[in-house]
Amino acid sequence: MFFQHAGSYALPIDYTPKRPEHFYVRRIVLAKGACTTHERRSYISKIIALYPEAEIIEKPDTPHNRIAPDGKDPALRLRMGKQTLVFGEHQSAVRFSNEASNTCPNYWHFSPYGFCFYGCTYCYLSGTRTFVFSPAVKVFVNLSEILQEIDRQAYKQGGVCAFYLGKLQDGLALDPLCGTSRVLVPFFAVHPFARMTLLTKSADVANLLDLDHQGHTILSWSVNPPEIHDRFERNVPHPAQRLQAMQRCAKAGYPVRAVLMPIIPVEGWEEIYGRFLRELLLSVPLQRLTMGGICTYPDAKRLMEGSIGEDNLISQSIHSTTMRQADHRARFSKELRIKLYGALLDVVLEARPDLRVALCLEEEEVLNKVGLSVSQGLCNCPF
């Protein structure tokens, strides 16, 4: 028996969209499925009206994953893609993660939209196969079908099951524009099994604060110290803004988590990260903290080096042998990662000894060396 109201959730037609900060739209593409119903046309027209300067391109026979900027230069295509907004439908938006050769517990994730317009130079997402081929910010208008599939999979699990929003996108960056949270949070709030974990760098949480979430939506922020933000996170909300958003959501009763990642060994990193981590732990009532280093793909590494040069600190710190790991991710050496995690764990133990701490996408040997083997599978993405 499925959740009887799953099919009644639809696009937030009564929502008034607003332009998100940091998103500069030059072209809007109406891909296959975008305008097939009155509901979808009405929804899209309100968003298009916010961007009178944007070029409108109609491609009703082209699927969203076939939309790509012209040209062969990957860096130029990426820049153009971050200024391209695509509307379409996604027929396989609910998937199960299949990470191998690391300690990721794997989980269900879903995509009401895809990609990210923020400009983090270390971004792994830009190097994934999907977005190398089709780099563009995407909104999927078949939201009702996506929620019905979440409902179906949740009932197949037969118990409480987390669905993660943030693997193939920023989970909240587009929300001021799309209003998707106004549908998602109420859906998960009343579902008997399905729960949502959302990861973001956004600081705009206005849509969330008045919703009855029932504790079924966990909000998690990816954070780094201001010194890292200023150097590696272009066109991204400042960490101070993110901490304020976390505080507001915690006050509204949401379970709040943080992901300190990627930890980058800049000069003076121990003092820089220690100071920021203490501020985070003492100012936000975190439920869980997950830490991680760089774990990127070769294509993403090349895009980063095209942006900030091959001699950048991150590339210098990546251990050559990690490029041949079974999960195809590039990482810092094990020795460096153990040193980074160990120092920051000392800060956590001093400030919040009760806090659950885990590592992201790590190897079992590293978890054992830093004393976090018991935290395996208790990281950010699961409920």
Coordinates of C-alpha atoms in Angstrom, one line a residue:
M1 CA 0.0 0.0 0.0
F2 CA 1.4 3.3 -1.1
F3 CA 1.1 6.8 0.6
Q4 CA -2.4 7.8 -0.6
H5 CA -1.6 11.5 -1.1
A6 CA 1.7 11.1 -3.0
G7 CA 0.2 11.9 -6.4
S8 CA -1.5 15.1 -5.1
Y9 CA 1.8 17.0 -4.7
A10 CA 2.5 19.2 -7.6
L11 CA 4.6 22.2 -8.7
P12 CA 4.2 25.2 -6.4
I13 CA 2.0 27.2 -8.7
D14 CA 0.9 29.7 -6.0
Y15 CA 4.6 30.5 -5.3
T16 CA 6.1 33.9 -6.2
P17 CA 9.6 33.2 -7.5
K18 CA 12.6 35.6 -6.9
R19 CA 16.0 35.7 -8.5
P20 CA 18.6 33.9 -6.4
E21 CA 21.8 35.6 -5.5
H22 CA 24.8 34.5 -7.4
F23 CA 22.8 33.2 -10.4
Y24 CA 23.2 35.1 -13.7
V25 CA 21.0 33.7 -16.4
R26 CA 21.9 34.5 -20.0
R27 CA 19.8 31.8 -21.7
I28 CA 16.7 29.8 -20.9
V29 CA 16.1 26.5 -22.7
L30 CA 12.7 24.8 -22.8
A31 CA 13.6 21.2 -23.3
K32 CA 11.5 18.1 -23.9
G33 CA 8.5 17.9 -21.5
A34 CA 8.9 21.5 -20.2
C35 CA 5.7 22.9 -21.6
T36 CA 3.4 19.9 -22.0
T37 CA 0.8 20.9 -19.4
H38 CA -0.9 24.1 -18.4
E39 CA 0.6 23.7 -14.9
R40 CA 4.2 23.5 -16.2
R41 CA 3.7 26.4 -18.6
S42 CA 2.3 28.6 -15.8
Y43 CA 5.1 27.7 -13.5
I44 CA 7.8 28.4 -16.1
S45 CA 6.3 31.6 -17.3
K46 CA 6.6 33.2 -13.9
I47 CA 10.3 32.3 -13.7
I48 CA 11.0 33.5 -17.3
A49 CA 9.4 36.9 -16.4
L50 CA 12.2 37.5 -13.9
Y51 CA 14.8 37.3 -16.7
P52 CA 13.7 39.6 -19.5
E53 CA 17.3 39.9 -20.7
A54 CA 17.7 36.2 -21.2
E55 CA 17.5 34.5 -24.6
I56 CA 14.7 32.0 -24.7
I57 CA 15.4 28.8 -26.7
E58 CA 12.7 26.3 -27.4
K59 CA 13.8 22.7 -28.0
P60 CA 10.6 20.6 -27.3
D61 CA 12.1 17.4 -28.9
T62 CA 15.5 17.5 -27.1
P63 CA 15.9 15.8 -23.7
H64 CA 17.5 17.9 -20.9
N65 CA 20.6 15.7 -21.0
R66 CA 21.2 16.6 -24.6
I67 CA 21.3 20.4 -23.9
A68 CA 24.9 21.6 -24.0
P69 CA 26.7 24.9 -24.7
D70 CA 28.5 25.2 -28.0
G71 CA 32.2 24.8 -28.3
K72 CA 34.9 22.3 -27.4
D73 CA 36.7 24.2 -24.6
P74 CA 35.5 22.5 -21.4
A75 CA 36.2 25.6 -19.2
L76 CA 34.2 27.9 -21.5
R77 CA 31.4 25.3 -21.7
L78 CA 31.3 25.2 -17.9
R79 CA 31.1 29.0 -17.6
M80 CA 28.3 29.1 -20.2
G81 CA 26.5 26.2 -18.5
K82 CA 26.4 28.0 -15.2
Q83 CA 24.5 30.8 -16.9
T84 CA 22.1 28.5 -18.7
L85 CA 18.7 27.5 -17.1
V86 CA 17.1 24.4 -18.6
F87 CA 13.5 23.3 -18.0
G88 CA 12.7 19.7 -18.7
E89 CA 11.6 16.4 -17.2
H90 CA 13.8 13.7 -15.6
Q91 CA 12.5 10.1 -15.9
S92 CA 15.1 8.6 -13.6
A93 CA 15.5 11.4 -11.0
V94 CA 15.4 8.9 -8.0
R95 CA 18.5 6.7 -7.8
F96 CA 20.5 4.6 -5.5
S97 CA 24.1 5.7 -4.9
N98 CA 26.6 3.0 -5.8
E99 CA 29.9 4.2 -4.4
A100 CA 32.5 1.4 -4.2
S101 CA 36.0 1.1 -2.7
N102 CA 35.3 3.6 0.1
T103 CA 33.3 3.6 3.3
C104 CA 30.3 5.4 1.9
P105 CA 27.1 3.6 3.1
N106 CA 25.3 4.4 -0.2
Y107 CA 21.8 5.9 -0.1
W108 CA 18.8 7.0 -2.2
H109 CA 19.1 10.4 -3.8
F110 CA 16.8 12.4 -6.0
S111 CA 17.0 15.4 -8.4
P112 CA 14.2 17.9 -8.7
Y113 CA 16.9 20.0 -10.3
G114 CA 20.5 19.4 -11.3
F115 CA 23.9 21.0 -11.4
C116 CA 25.0 24.1 -9.5
F117 CA 25.7 27.8 -10.4
Y118 CA 28.1 28.4 -7.6
G119 CA 31.8 28.7 -8.6
C120 CA 33.8 26.6 -6.2
T121 CA 37.1 26.0 -8.0
Y122 CA 37.5 22.5 -6.4
C123 CA 34.0 21.4 -7.5
Y124 CA 33.9 17.6 -8.2
L125 CA 30.4 17.9 -9.8
S126 CA 31.7 19.7 -12.9
G127 CA 33.9 16.7 -13.6
T128 CA 31.2 14.0 -13.5
R129 CA 30.3 12.4 -16.8
T130 CA 26.8 13.8 -16.8
F131 CA 27.9 17.4 -16.5
V132 CA 31.0 17.2 -18.6
F133 CA 28.6 16.3 -21.5
S134 CA 25.7 18.6 -20.5
P135 CA 26.9 21.4 -18.2
A136 CA 23.7 23.5 -17.5
V137 CA 21.5 24.4 -14.5
K138 CA 18.3 22.3 -14.8
V139 CA 14.9 22.4 -13.2
F140 CA 12.8 19.3 -13.7
V141 CA 9.0 20.0 -13.9
N142 CA 7.7 16.5 -13.4
L143 CA 7.9 16.9 -9.6
S144 CA 4.7 15.0 -8.9
E145 CA 6.2 11.9 -10.7
I146 CA 9.5 12.3 -8.8
L147 CA 7.6 12.2 -5.4
Q148 CA 5.5 9.2 -6.5
E149 CA 8.8 7.4 -7.2
I150 CA 10.2 8.3 -3.8
D151 CA 7.0 7.1 -2.3
R152 CA 7.2 3.8 -4.2
Q153 CA 10.9 3.2 -3.2
A154 CA 10.2 4.1 0.5
Y155 CA 7.5 1.5 0.7
K156 CA 9.7 -1.1 -0.8
Q157 CA 12.2 -0.5 2.0
G158 CA 9.4 -1.1 4.5
G159 CA 10.8 1.4 7.1
V160 CA 12.2 4.8 7.6
C161 CA 14.4 5.6 4.6
A162 CA 16.5 8.8 3.8
F163 CA 16.3 10.5 0.4
Y164 CA 19.3 12.8 -0.2
L165 CA 19.1 16.1 -2.1
G166 CA 22.6 17.4 -2.8
K167 CA 24.5 14.7 -4.6
L168 CA 24.1 16.1 -8.2
Q169 CA 23.2 19.7 -7.3
D170 CA 23.1 22.2 -4.5
G171 CA 20.1 21.2 -2.5
L172 CA 18.8 24.8 -1.8
A173 CA 20.5 27.3 -4.2
L174 CA 17.6 27.3 -6.7
D175 CA 14.9 27.3 -4.0
P176 CA 14.2 31.1 -4.1
L177 CA 13.5 30.7 -7.8
C178 CA 11.7 27.4 -7.8
G179 CA 10.0 27.2 -4.4
T180 CA 10.5 23.4 -4.5
S181 CA 11.0 23.2 -0.7
R182 CA 7.3 24.4 -0.3
V183 CA 6.3 21.1 -1.7
L184 CA 9.1 18.8 -0.6
V185 CA 9.2 19.6 3.1
P186 CA 5.4 19.1 3.6
F187 CA 5.6 15.8 1.6
F188 CA 8.3 14.3 3.8
A189 CA 6.7 15.7 6.9
V190 CA 3.6 13.5 6.6
H191 CA 5.1 10.5 4.8
P192 CA 5.3 7.4 7.1
F193 CA 8.7 6.2 5.8
A194 CA 10.4 8.8 3.5
R195 CA 12.8 11.4 5.1
M196 CA 14.9 14.1 3.4
T197 CA 18.5 15.0 4.0
L198 CA 19.4 18.2 2.1
L199 CA 23.0 19.6 1.6
T200 CA 23.6 23.2 0.5
K201 CA 25.9 26.2 0.6
S202 CA 22.9 28.6 0.2
A203 CA 22.1 31.2 2.9
D204 CA 18.5 31.9 1.7
V205 CA 16.2 29.8 4.0
A206 CA 13.2 32.1 3.9
N207 CA 11.0 29.4 2.3
L208 CA 11.7 26.9 5.1
L209 CA 11.1 28.8 8.3
D210 CA 7.3 28.6 8.5
L211 CA 6.9 25.0 7.3
D212 CA 5.6 22.2 9.5
H213 CA 8.5 19.8 8.9
Q214 CA 7.9 17.3 11.8
G215 CA 11.7 16.8 12.0
H216 CA 11.6 14.7 8.8
T217 CA 13.8 17.1 6.9
I218 CA 17.5 17.4 7.9
L219 CA 19.3 20.5 6.7
S220 CA 23.0 20.2 6.2
W221 CA 25.5 22.9 5.2
S222 CA 28.8 22.5 3.4
V223 CA 31.2 24.9 5.2
N224 CA 34.8 26.1 5.2
P225 CA 36.6 28.9 6.9
P226 CA 36.4 32.4 5.4
E227 CA 40.0 32.1 4.3
I228 CA 39.2 29.1 2.2
H229 CA 36.0 30.7 0.9
D230 CA 37.9 33.8 -0.2
R231 CA 40.5 31.8 -2.0
F232 CA 38.6 28.8 -3.5
E233 CA 34.8 29.5 -3.4
R234 CA 33.9 32.0 -6.0
N235 CA 30.4 33.4 -6.3
V236 CA 29.3 31.5 -3.1
P237 CA 27.5 32.8 0.0
H238 CA 30.0 33.8 2.7
P239 CA 30.5 31.3 5.6
A240 CA 29.1 33.9 8.1
Q241 CA 25.9 34.0 6.1
R242 CA 25.7 30.2 6.1
L243 CA 26.1 30.0 9.9
Q244 CA 23.3 32.6 10.3
A245 CA 21.1 30.4 8.1
M246 CA 21.9 27.4 10.2
Q247 CA 21.0 29.2 13.4
R248 CA 17.7 30.3 11.9
C249 CA 16.8 26.8 10.8
A250 CA 17.8 25.3 14.1
K251 CA 15.6 27.8 15.9
A252 CA 12.7 26.7 13.6
G253 CA 13.3 23.2 14.9
Y254 CA 15.0 21.6 11.9
P255 CA 17.8 19.0 12.7
V256 CA 20.9 20.7 11.5
R257 CA 24.2 19.2 10.3
A258 CA 27.5 20.5 8.9
V259 CA 29.9 19.0 6.4
L260 CA 33.4 20.5 6.7
M261 CA 34.7 19.7 3.3
P262 CA 37.0 19.8 1.5
I263 CA 39.6 20.5 4.2
I264 CA 42.5 22.2 2.3
P265 CA 46.0 22.4 3.9
V266 CA 46.6 26.1 3.3
E267 CA 49.5 27.7 5.3
G268 CA 48.4 28.0 8.9
W269 CA 45.5 25.6 8.3
E270 CA 45.5 24.2 11.8
E271 CA 44.8 27.7 13.4
I272 CA 42.4 28.7 10.5
Y273 CA 40.3 25.6 10.7
G274 CA 40.5 25.3 14.5
R275 CA 39.2 28.9 15.0
F276 CA 36.3 28.4 12.5
L277 CA 35.4 25.0 13.8
R278 CA 35.1 26.3 17.4
E279 CA 32.9 29.1 16.2
L280 CA 30.7 26.7 14.3
L281 CA 30.4 24.2 17.2
L282 CA 29.7 26.9 19.8
S283 CA 27.2 28.9 17.8
V284 CA 25.1 26.2 16.0
P285 CA 23.4 23.2 17.8
L286 CA 24.7 20.7 15.3
Q287 CA 23.2 17.2 15.3
R288 CA 26.1 15.7 13.3
L289 CA 29.5 16.8 11.8
T290 CA 31.0 15.1 8.8
M291 CA 34.5 15.9 7.6
G292 CA 36.3 15.2 4.3
G293 CA 39.2 16.1 2.1
I294 CA 39.4 16.5 -1.7
C295 CA 37.9 13.5 -3.5
T296 CA 37.6 14.7 -7.1
Y297 CA 37.6 13.2 -10.6
P298 CA 40.3 13.7 -13.2
D299 CA 38.0 15.9 -15.4
A300 CA 37.2 18.1 -12.5
K301 CA 40.9 18.4 -11.6
R302 CA 41.7 19.5 -15.1
L303 CA 38.9 22.1 -15.0
M304 CA 40.2 23.4 -11.7
E305 CA 43.8 23.6 -13.1
G306 CA 42.4 25.5 -16.1
S307 CA 40.9 28.0 -13.8
I308 CA 43.6 28.5 -11.1
G309 CA 46.7 27.0 -12.7
E310 CA 48.4 23.6 -12.5
D311 CA 50.6 24.7 -9.6
N312 CA 47.7 25.4 -7.3
L313 CA 47.8 24.1 -3.7
I314 CA 45.1 21.5 -4.2
S315 CA 46.8 19.8 -7.1
Q316 CA 50.2 20.0 -5.3
S317 CA 48.7 18.2 -2.3
I318 CA 47.0 15.4 -4.3
H319 CA 49.0 12.2 -4.0
S320 CA 49.9 10.8 -7.4
T321 CA 48.9 7.2 -6.5
T322 CA 45.4 8.2 -5.5
M323 CA 44.6 8.9 -9.2
R324 CA 44.6 5.2 -9.7
Q325 CA 42.2 4.3 -6.9
A326 CA 39.3 1.9 -7.6
D327 CA 36.7 4.6 -7.1
H328 CA 38.5 6.9 -9.6
R329 CA 38.7 9.8 -7.2
A330 CA 41.8 11.9 -6.5
R331 CA 42.7 12.5 -2.9
F332 CA 45.4 13.8 -0.7
S333 CA 47.8 11.2 0.7
K334 CA 46.6 9.1 3.6
E335 CA 49.2 10.6 5.9
L336 CA 48.0 14.1 5.2
R337 CA 44.3 13.2 5.6
I338 CA 45.0 11.5 8.9
K339 CA 46.9 14.6 10.1
L340 CA 44.1 16.9 9.1
Y341 CA 41.3 14.9 10.6
G342 CA 43.2 14.2 13.8
A343 CA 43.9 17.8 14.5
L344 CA 40.3 18.8 14.0
L345 CA 38.9 15.9 16.0
D346 CA 40.8 17.3 18.9
V347 CA 39.0 20.6 18.5
V348 CA 35.6 18.8 18.4
L349 CA 36.4 16.8 21.5
E350 CA 37.3 20.0 23.4
A351 CA 34.2 22.0 22.3
R352 CA 31.5 19.3 21.7
P353 CA 32.6 15.9 23.1
D354 CA 29.0 14.6 22.7
L355 CA 28.8 15.4 18.9
R356 CA 28.6 12.5 16.4
V357 CA 31.5 12.9 13.9
A358 CA 32.1 10.9 10.7
L359 CA 34.2 11.1 7.6
C360 CA 33.0 11.4 4.0
L361 CA 34.0 9.0 1.2
E362 CA 37.0 7.8 3.1
E363 CA 39.0 4.5 3.2
E364 CA 38.6 2.1 6.1
E365 CA 42.2 2.4 7.0
V366 CA 41.9 6.2 7.5
L367 CA 38.8 5.8 9.7
N368 CA 40.7 3.3 11.8
K369 CA 43.8 5.4 12.2
V370 CA 41.8 8.5 13.4
G371 CA 39.6 6.4 15.7
L372 CA 36.3 6.8 13.8
S373 CA 35.7 3.2 12.7
V374 CA 32.5 3.1 14.8
S375 CA 31.1 6.1 12.8
Q376 CA 31.2 4.2 9.5
G377 CA 27.8 4.7 7.8
L378 CA 26.8 7.4 10.3
C379 CA 27.9 10.3 8.1
N380 CA 25.9 13.1 6.6
C381 CA 23.7 11.6 3.9
P382 CA 21.7 8.9 5.8
F383 CA 18.9 10.0 8.1

